[in-house]
Amino acid sequence: MDQRFDVTERFAQGAQYIAGRLRTGGSEHLHAVVDPATGEQVYTYRLAGPADVDDAVAAAEAAFPEWAGATPGERSDAMHGFAAALGERAEELAYAESLQCGKPIKLTTEFDVPGTIDNTAFFAGAARHLEGKAAAEYSGDHTSYIRREPIGVVGSIAPWNYPLQMAAWKVLPAIAAGNTIVLKPAELTPLTSLMFAQAATEAGIPDGVVNIVTGTGLEAGEQLVGHPGVAMTSFTGSTAVGKRVAELATATVKRLHLELGGKAPFVVFDDADVEAAAHGAVAGALINTGQDCTAATRAYVQRPLYDAFVAAVADLMASVRLGDPFDPHTDLGPLISHTQRDRVAGFVERARGYATVVTGGEAPGGDLAKGAYYRPTLITGAAQDSEIVQSEIFGPVLVVLPFDSDDEGLALANDTPYGLAASAWSRDVYRTHRATREIKAGCVWINDHIPIISEMPHGGFKKSGYGKDMSAYSLEEYTQVKHVMFDNTAEVRKDWHRTVFGDRQI
């Protein structure tokens, strides 16, 4: 594959994908996709306006009866073809994801793209397994059973940190359940969402089942969430924006799924393998340059291991290789933009007033200065209630704090408004089981941090939102339950009628 395919030529028809074709957005505003490793514009397009959203919803509404009426096997077959089509485009998808996000190519080729293909294959199988209670005579005189039916048109909004995977997490369970969808990707990173939708069409999924509108939150996002033709909204992004999405969805009584911010704790007990914990912390903190809502951001280390852990993490962070995302040896790419880089730097600079920057804490110079790079950063000495500990930074920054008793460590882990993910490190099964019970998060890893699998759910507690991505639990989010009840007596006058009129029949 030629890694330098011409993005402008590839998407010359526009960055909107409606009813099976690319088209130009109707907004008067232009937007540029920027390579964050170089600061160069790689594609300029016209954003979606409200009319584009209306057209996309209309296309999804038109496609819904046929797609919802297809058998589970027919939807499954189409989605298996979809997985195969993505597999054929794996290298191209990896390149496009690295180009628009600055992700190291080894991350996109070994994580983002294969994870998306696996997700597609999983939901192709899950499409045939819409479960409900077995038919039974619960009242004695009637047979009841449960139908799981699609909801209708889903309007989803995805973030910029994992554009391809988030497109998959939104689209796949929705269409596997028989819904149609309009997805709004982040305007910074639309390329792989568009390629994902194109692959769906090429695999035989009908036009209008998967639609993409690429626009701003104010102009396209709010129009989508508030649209009367949209029956459900799924949003992944910050807690602040999630609150606004909830307000808009509530006004039209939509089903709502929110996957919001995180501030994942990394709890290291004094019997843990400190070398394994240090390696896990660096990998968990730096994945996707820390732009991951489940990234390890707060390491709580029991005091006997604290100094050794800090020293080991500092050494490992110093060895991390920043560089060109397309160099297979690069470990850490740039942040998504210079704006985000400066935001992360601001957190660190303010922390210097009350904490210690052990390593990192700066943007590199030389050839990398033109990109949005920031060195892996380790901070100690911060108070639990400080900004650097409590706020989501979304960058390559890890804060380490000591604790004494197990009670204290678990209390500190829970002491933020977020509850998306966490990990605990110990050789003691009783300690680890206690951690899984008491840490308030949607996912708790033991002696690891970050791995996800298609068969298991992803979603948060507290201000990290509600609802699940991936797994059969996600599929259920995109269905509505219908109770069907048959009379088995064939009697004209039922005994219960007397409670409304007449007397008991003798």
XYZ file of C-alpha atoms in Angstrom:
506
model
C 0.000 0.000 0.000
C 1.194 3.531 -0.769
C 1.142 5.130 2.682
C 0.959 8.566 1.107
C -2.440 8.274 -0.555
C -3.887 11.636 -1.493
C -6.495 12.428 1.160
C -7.827 15.401 -0.779
C -8.396 13.249 -3.846
C -9.864 10.405 -1.787
C -12.483 12.675 -0.236
C -12.855 15.178 -3.060
C -16.637 14.744 -2.947
C -16.786 15.896 0.656
C -16.677 14.679 4.250
C -20.362 13.818 4.637
C -21.580 10.277 3.947
C -25.333 10.152 3.483
C -27.427 7.425 1.861
C -24.366 5.584 0.620
C -22.372 8.398 -0.957
C -19.931 11.141 -0.105
C -21.082 14.709 -0.446
C -20.087 18.234 0.488
C -21.359 19.770 3.714
C -23.845 22.602 3.643
C -22.242 24.802 6.279
C -20.542 28.016 5.199
C -17.551 27.047 7.351
C -14.466 25.149 6.195
C -12.377 22.944 8.427
C -8.896 21.466 8.031
C -7.659 18.052 9.118
C -4.165 18.689 10.488
C -1.358 16.175 10.908
C -0.450 16.832 14.556
C 3.070 15.481 14.027
C 3.928 18.239 11.561
C 1.255 20.889 11.925
C 0.498 20.560 8.194
C -3.031 20.604 6.789
C -3.758 17.350 4.959
C -7.411 17.874 3.995
C -9.818 20.807 3.981
C -13.558 20.256 3.774
C -16.876 22.000 4.260
C -18.560 21.184 7.550
C -22.055 19.761 7.931
C -24.877 22.143 8.643
C -28.343 21.460 10.089
C -29.744 20.589 6.651
C -27.132 17.840 6.258
C -28.211 16.378 9.579
C -31.842 16.470 8.462
C -30.922 14.679 5.228
C -28.918 12.043 7.077
C -31.730 11.371 9.529
C -34.183 11.144 6.611
C -31.893 8.621 4.896
C -31.692 6.580 8.097
C -35.468 6.698 8.548
C -35.974 5.520 4.970
C -33.535 2.633 5.433
C -34.934 1.539 8.795
C -37.943 -0.608 7.745
C -35.895 -2.834 5.435
C -32.943 -3.189 7.805
C -35.095 -3.732 10.907
C -37.162 -6.240 8.967
C -34.156 -8.278 7.871
C -33.655 -11.545 9.699
C -30.908 -11.696 12.314
C -29.089 -14.060 9.987
C -29.246 -11.600 7.113
C -27.876 -8.791 9.256
C -25.209 -11.135 10.568
C -24.127 -12.159 7.072
C -23.851 -8.522 5.982
C -21.772 -7.686 9.032
C -19.442 -10.627 8.486
C -18.876 -9.168 5.029
C -18.253 -5.819 6.693
C -15.536 -7.344 8.896
C -13.910 -8.874 5.825
C -14.012 -5.547 3.973
C -12.314 -3.825 6.894
C -9.668 -6.526 6.958
C -8.868 -5.861 3.319
C -8.384 -2.174 4.128
C -6.447 -2.676 7.377
C -3.201 -1.014 6.272
C -4.972 1.940 4.738
C -7.109 2.437 7.840
C -4.025 2.291 10.064
C -2.249 4.892 7.954
C -5.232 7.253 7.913
C -5.679 6.929 11.686
C -2.021 7.693 12.329
C -2.108 10.607 9.910
C -5.087 12.407 11.452
C -4.367 11.552 15.106
C -0.580 11.346 15.295
C -0.788 7.824 16.735
C 2.328 5.658 16.362
C 1.806 3.262 13.462
C 2.494 0.303 15.724
C -0.499 1.335 17.859
C -2.881 1.674 14.924
C -1.725 -1.561 13.260
C -1.702 -3.632 16.463
C -4.559 -2.069 18.467
C -6.949 0.349 16.763
C -7.496 -1.467 13.469
C -7.444 -5.134 14.571
C -9.609 -4.222 17.550
C -12.168 -2.656 15.226
C -12.180 -5.655 12.891
C -12.625 -7.994 15.858
C -15.466 -5.835 17.170
C -17.183 -6.044 13.802
C -16.851 -9.834 13.723
C -18.182 -10.052 17.290
C -21.298 -8.035 16.530
C -21.843 -10.000 13.330
C -22.287 -13.020 15.585
C -24.174 -11.129 18.278
C -26.771 -10.026 15.705
C -28.174 -13.574 15.880
C -28.538 -13.593 19.664
C -31.218 -11.141 20.766
C -32.305 -12.784 23.997
C -35.369 -12.451 26.219
C -37.258 -14.494 28.815
C -38.454 -17.849 27.578
C -42.138 -18.225 26.807
C -44.053 -19.369 29.890
C -47.434 -19.197 31.569
C -46.562 -16.759 34.319
C -50.202 -15.914 35.114
C -51.475 -19.432 34.567
C -54.009 -18.315 31.953
C -51.662 -16.588 29.539
C -48.460 -17.287 27.665
C -45.938 -14.448 27.856
C -42.736 -13.856 25.973
C -40.301 -11.026 25.360
C -39.402 -9.443 22.046
C -36.300 -7.322 21.659
C -36.896 -4.821 18.891
C -34.739 -2.074 17.358
C -35.365 1.436 18.592
C -35.183 3.339 15.292
C -32.686 5.952 14.173
C -29.704 6.355 16.488
C -27.824 9.655 16.553
C -24.302 9.176 17.893
C -21.416 11.522 18.617
C -17.849 10.210 18.822
C -14.609 11.835 20.059
C -11.242 12.433 18.382
C -9.009 10.192 20.492
C -10.028 6.851 18.921
C -11.950 7.843 15.776
C -12.065 4.408 14.149
C -12.747 2.417 17.282
C -15.362 4.882 18.507
C -17.133 4.751 15.143
C -17.233 0.986 15.538
C -18.419 1.107 19.144
C -21.293 3.371 18.123
C -22.270 1.845 14.789
C -21.894 -1.892 15.320
C -24.277 -2.660 18.212
C -26.815 -0.242 16.773
C -26.995 -1.885 13.352
C -26.601 -5.424 14.711
C -29.831 -4.832 16.635
C -31.599 -3.595 13.479
C -31.328 0.161 13.975
C -29.987 2.672 11.489
C -27.529 5.362 12.535
C -26.236 8.862 11.939
C -22.769 9.291 13.423
C -21.087 12.629 13.988
C -17.335 12.109 14.344
C -15.099 14.836 15.715
C -14.397 17.385 13.005
C -10.659 17.044 13.766
C -10.590 13.365 12.779
C -13.283 12.337 10.256
C -11.201 10.262 7.836
C -11.480 6.755 9.278
C -15.153 7.183 10.204
C -15.855 7.952 6.545
C -13.757 4.988 5.417
C -15.587 2.771 7.928
C -18.969 3.795 6.495
C -17.756 3.276 2.932
C -16.627 -0.253 3.825
C -20.091 -0.969 5.242
C -21.721 0.016 1.968
C -19.216 -1.934 -0.109
C -19.934 -5.000 2.033
C -23.615 -4.864 1.112
C -25.140 -3.042 4.078
C -27.976 -1.003 2.507
C -27.610 2.694 1.779
C -28.807 4.840 4.654
C -28.104 2.291 7.379
C -24.795 4.008 8.244
C -24.522 7.766 7.718
C -21.779 10.218 8.713
C -22.188 13.960 9.283
C -18.961 15.816 10.029
C -19.578 19.131 11.719
C -19.191 21.078 14.931
C -21.026 20.269 18.106
C -23.031 23.471 18.020
C -24.040 23.318 14.372
C -24.363 19.575 13.685
C -24.190 17.850 17.074
C -27.014 19.731 18.734
C -29.169 19.390 15.623
C -28.615 15.628 15.713
C -29.283 15.150 19.419
C -32.397 17.320 19.339
C -33.780 15.915 16.081
C -37.325 14.533 16.473
C -36.509 11.715 14.058
C -33.730 10.395 16.293
C -34.919 7.857 18.855
C -31.679 7.345 20.760
C -28.490 9.296 21.392
C -25.119 7.793 22.235
C -22.325 10.181 23.179
C -18.678 9.695 24.123
C -16.760 12.740 25.300
C -16.245 15.033 28.244
C -18.571 15.118 31.224
C -19.275 18.816 30.649
C -20.475 18.258 27.086
C -22.284 15.100 28.177
C -24.447 17.195 30.491
C -25.479 19.367 27.536
C -26.232 16.287 25.440
C -28.410 14.963 28.258
C -30.364 18.225 28.409
C -31.091 18.111 24.681
C -31.986 14.424 24.683
C -34.300 14.826 27.654
C -36.284 17.494 25.843
C -37.400 14.926 23.266
C -37.428 11.909 25.670
C -34.733 9.953 23.849
C -32.942 6.840 25.012
C -29.523 8.071 26.145
C -26.119 6.438 26.493
C -23.196 8.459 27.868
C -19.529 7.445 28.101
C -17.808 10.402 29.702
C -14.580 11.413 31.387
C -12.277 9.389 33.593
C -9.439 9.724 36.066
C -8.384 6.130 36.525
C -6.626 5.128 39.769
C -3.736 2.634 39.739
C -3.482 1.101 43.219
C -0.236 -0.687 44.107
C -0.285 -2.688 47.350
C 2.934 -3.451 49.217
C 3.088 -7.103 48.091
C 2.873 -6.256 44.376
C 5.579 -7.007 41.832
C 6.969 -3.483 41.669
C 8.688 -4.021 38.314
C 5.469 -5.304 36.730
C 3.512 -2.432 38.265
C 5.982 0.150 36.935
C 5.811 -1.282 33.426
C 2.011 -1.392 33.638
C 1.845 2.191 34.861
C 3.976 3.559 32.023
C 2.032 1.635 29.380
C -1.300 2.497 30.987
C -0.454 6.181 31.356
C 1.083 6.739 27.930
C -1.189 4.773 25.595
C -2.392 7.081 22.827
C -0.190 9.800 24.392
C -2.413 9.646 27.465
C -5.465 10.665 25.447
C -7.542 7.789 26.768
C -10.368 8.105 29.278
C -9.229 4.856 30.929
C -5.526 5.782 31.043
C -3.722 5.352 34.350
C -3.530 8.881 35.726
C -3.366 8.527 39.548
C -0.985 5.920 40.956
C -1.457 5.220 44.664
C 1.484 3.208 45.982
C 1.694 1.716 49.461
C 4.574 3.374 51.256
C 7.060 0.434 51.382
C 7.122 0.329 47.559
C 6.693 4.034 46.870
C 10.320 5.078 46.298
C 11.150 2.020 44.180
C 8.023 2.516 42.071
C 8.747 6.210 41.422
C 12.353 5.454 40.449
C 11.335 2.605 38.122
C 8.626 4.660 36.406
C 10.984 7.618 35.949
C 13.598 5.372 34.319
C 11.058 3.782 31.984
C 9.533 7.127 30.984
C 12.993 8.454 30.151
C 13.449 5.561 27.718
C 10.244 6.243 25.754
C 10.993 7.219 22.145
C 9.140 10.247 20.731
C 9.177 10.584 16.979
C 7.552 10.306 13.573
C 4.299 8.322 13.954
C 5.170 6.354 10.795
C 8.502 5.172 12.168
C 7.816 1.659 13.516
C 10.206 2.329 16.413
C 8.303 5.386 17.675
C 6.681 4.808 21.077
C 4.919 8.122 21.655
C 3.348 10.390 19.088
C 2.074 13.951 19.435
C -1.085 15.069 21.144
C -4.040 15.712 18.849
C -3.280 19.429 18.455
C -1.110 22.239 19.691
C -4.120 23.479 21.645
C -4.321 20.193 23.526
C -0.548 20.147 24.019
C -0.703 23.621 25.565
C -3.618 22.573 27.773
C -1.617 19.635 29.138
C 1.428 21.855 29.619
C -0.737 24.292 31.571
C -1.715 21.615 34.080
C 1.923 20.676 34.589
C 3.154 24.279 34.906
C 0.511 25.039 37.527
C 1.460 21.854 39.405
C 5.066 23.049 39.742
C 3.767 25.437 42.376
C 2.696 22.639 44.717
C 4.291 19.389 43.465
C 7.495 17.993 41.963
C 7.976 17.211 38.285
C 10.277 14.176 38.455
C 10.732 13.743 34.714
C 9.320 15.262 31.543
C 7.175 18.339 31.865
C 8.184 19.919 28.596
C 7.729 19.888 24.827
C 10.728 18.570 22.895
C 12.789 20.781 20.634
C 14.601 20.011 17.406
C 12.726 18.273 14.597
C 9.752 17.540 16.852
C 9.143 21.167 17.820
C 6.745 21.733 14.913
C 4.475 18.928 16.137
C 2.196 18.811 19.189
C 4.606 16.648 21.190
C 4.971 16.565 24.983
C 7.388 14.433 26.950
C 6.145 11.687 29.309
C 5.705 13.372 32.653
C 5.859 12.004 36.195
C 4.688 14.120 39.127
C 4.976 13.476 42.867
C 4.170 15.435 46.013
C 0.706 16.602 44.953
C -2.146 16.747 47.438
C -5.192 14.562 46.888
C -7.433 17.591 46.404
C -5.102 19.314 43.905
C -6.049 20.011 40.314
C -3.473 17.618 38.875
C -5.007 14.734 40.885
C -8.691 15.559 40.460
C -9.023 16.888 36.886
C -8.865 14.942 33.645
C -5.677 16.058 31.861
C -5.826 13.836 28.758
C -2.108 13.773 28.186
C 1.038 11.763 29.024
C 1.047 12.691 32.716
C 1.083 10.325 35.715
C 0.792 11.527 39.325
C 2.046 9.226 42.100
C 0.872 9.479 45.721
C 1.710 7.267 48.739
C -0.734 5.564 51.084
C -0.392 3.559 54.283
C -3.337 1.256 55.012
C -5.424 -0.674 52.499
C -8.455 1.276 53.681
C -6.719 4.542 52.817
C -5.588 3.364 49.389
C -9.085 2.279 48.325
C -10.648 5.450 49.742
C -8.203 7.586 47.748
C -8.927 5.579 44.595
C -12.627 6.418 44.919
C -12.045 10.057 45.784
C -12.903 11.688 42.442
C -16.203 12.326 40.663
C -15.260 9.779 37.978
C -15.654 6.019 37.868
C -14.737 4.663 34.454
C -11.764 2.350 35.037
C -9.184 1.388 37.644
C -6.559 -1.215 38.426
C -5.161 -2.878 41.535
C -1.785 -4.595 41.868
C -1.163 -7.336 44.442
C -0.259 -11.017 44.789
C -2.940 -11.437 47.489
C -6.230 -12.744 46.111
C -8.183 -11.380 49.095
C -6.802 -7.883 48.592
C -7.554 -7.949 44.885
C -11.078 -9.249 45.389
C -11.682 -6.502 47.917
C -10.425 -3.943 45.422
C -12.789 -5.205 42.727
C -15.705 -4.931 45.156
C -14.922 -1.533 46.624
C -13.476 0.510 43.762
C -16.366 2.317 42.100
C -15.594 1.957 38.414
C -17.072 0.220 35.414
C -13.900 -1.804 34.828
C -11.315 -2.921 37.373
C -8.178 -4.654 36.120
C -6.007 -6.789 38.390
C -2.257 -6.733 37.731
C -2.781 -5.063 34.378
C -4.249 -1.830 33.046
C -5.884 -0.992 29.666
C -6.674 -4.272 27.797
C -10.188 -4.452 26.371
C -11.988 -7.276 24.608
C -15.062 -7.320 22.391
C -16.902 -9.807 24.607
C -16.798 -7.630 27.728
C -18.513 -4.268 28.376
C -16.948 -0.822 28.681
C -18.738 1.961 30.540
C -18.663 4.027 33.685
C -20.064 4.761 37.110
C -20.687 8.178 38.677
C -19.849 11.165 36.440
C -18.233 8.864 33.906
C -21.708 8.215 32.537
C -23.956 5.209 32.051
C -24.567 2.529 29.475
C -22.114 0.086 27.942
C -20.043 -0.144 24.771
C -18.930 -3.489 23.314
C -20.261 -6.916 24.391
C -23.811 -8.269 24.436
C -24.612 -5.709 27.134
C -24.028 -3.010 24.529
C -26.356 -4.758 22.097
C -29.115 -4.588 24.694
C -28.651 -0.802 24.944
C -29.847 -0.509 21.338
C -33.030 -2.559 21.728
C -36.380 -1.955 23.359
C -38.172 -4.696 25.239
C -41.728 -5.617 24.322
C -43.888 -7.939 26.414
C -46.297 -10.061 24.353
C -49.144 -11.868 26.200
C -51.580 -14.444 24.775
C -54.814 -15.540 26.444
C -54.993 -19.343 26.629
C -58.539 -19.794 28.001
C -60.716 -18.732 25.058
C -63.287 -17.625 27.648
C -65.565 -14.701 26.789
C -65.837 -13.489 30.356
C -62.632 -13.629 32.331
C -62.724 -13.931 36.098
C -60.845 -10.656 36.547
C -63.575 -8.722 34.683
C -65.663 -8.685 37.885
C -63.213 -6.185 39.372
C -64.443 -3.750 36.737
C -68.089 -4.722 36.223
C -70.528 -7.394 37.355
C -70.194 -10.178 39.899
C -68.152 -13.343 40.115
C -69.549 -16.061 37.862
C -70.803 -19.119 39.811
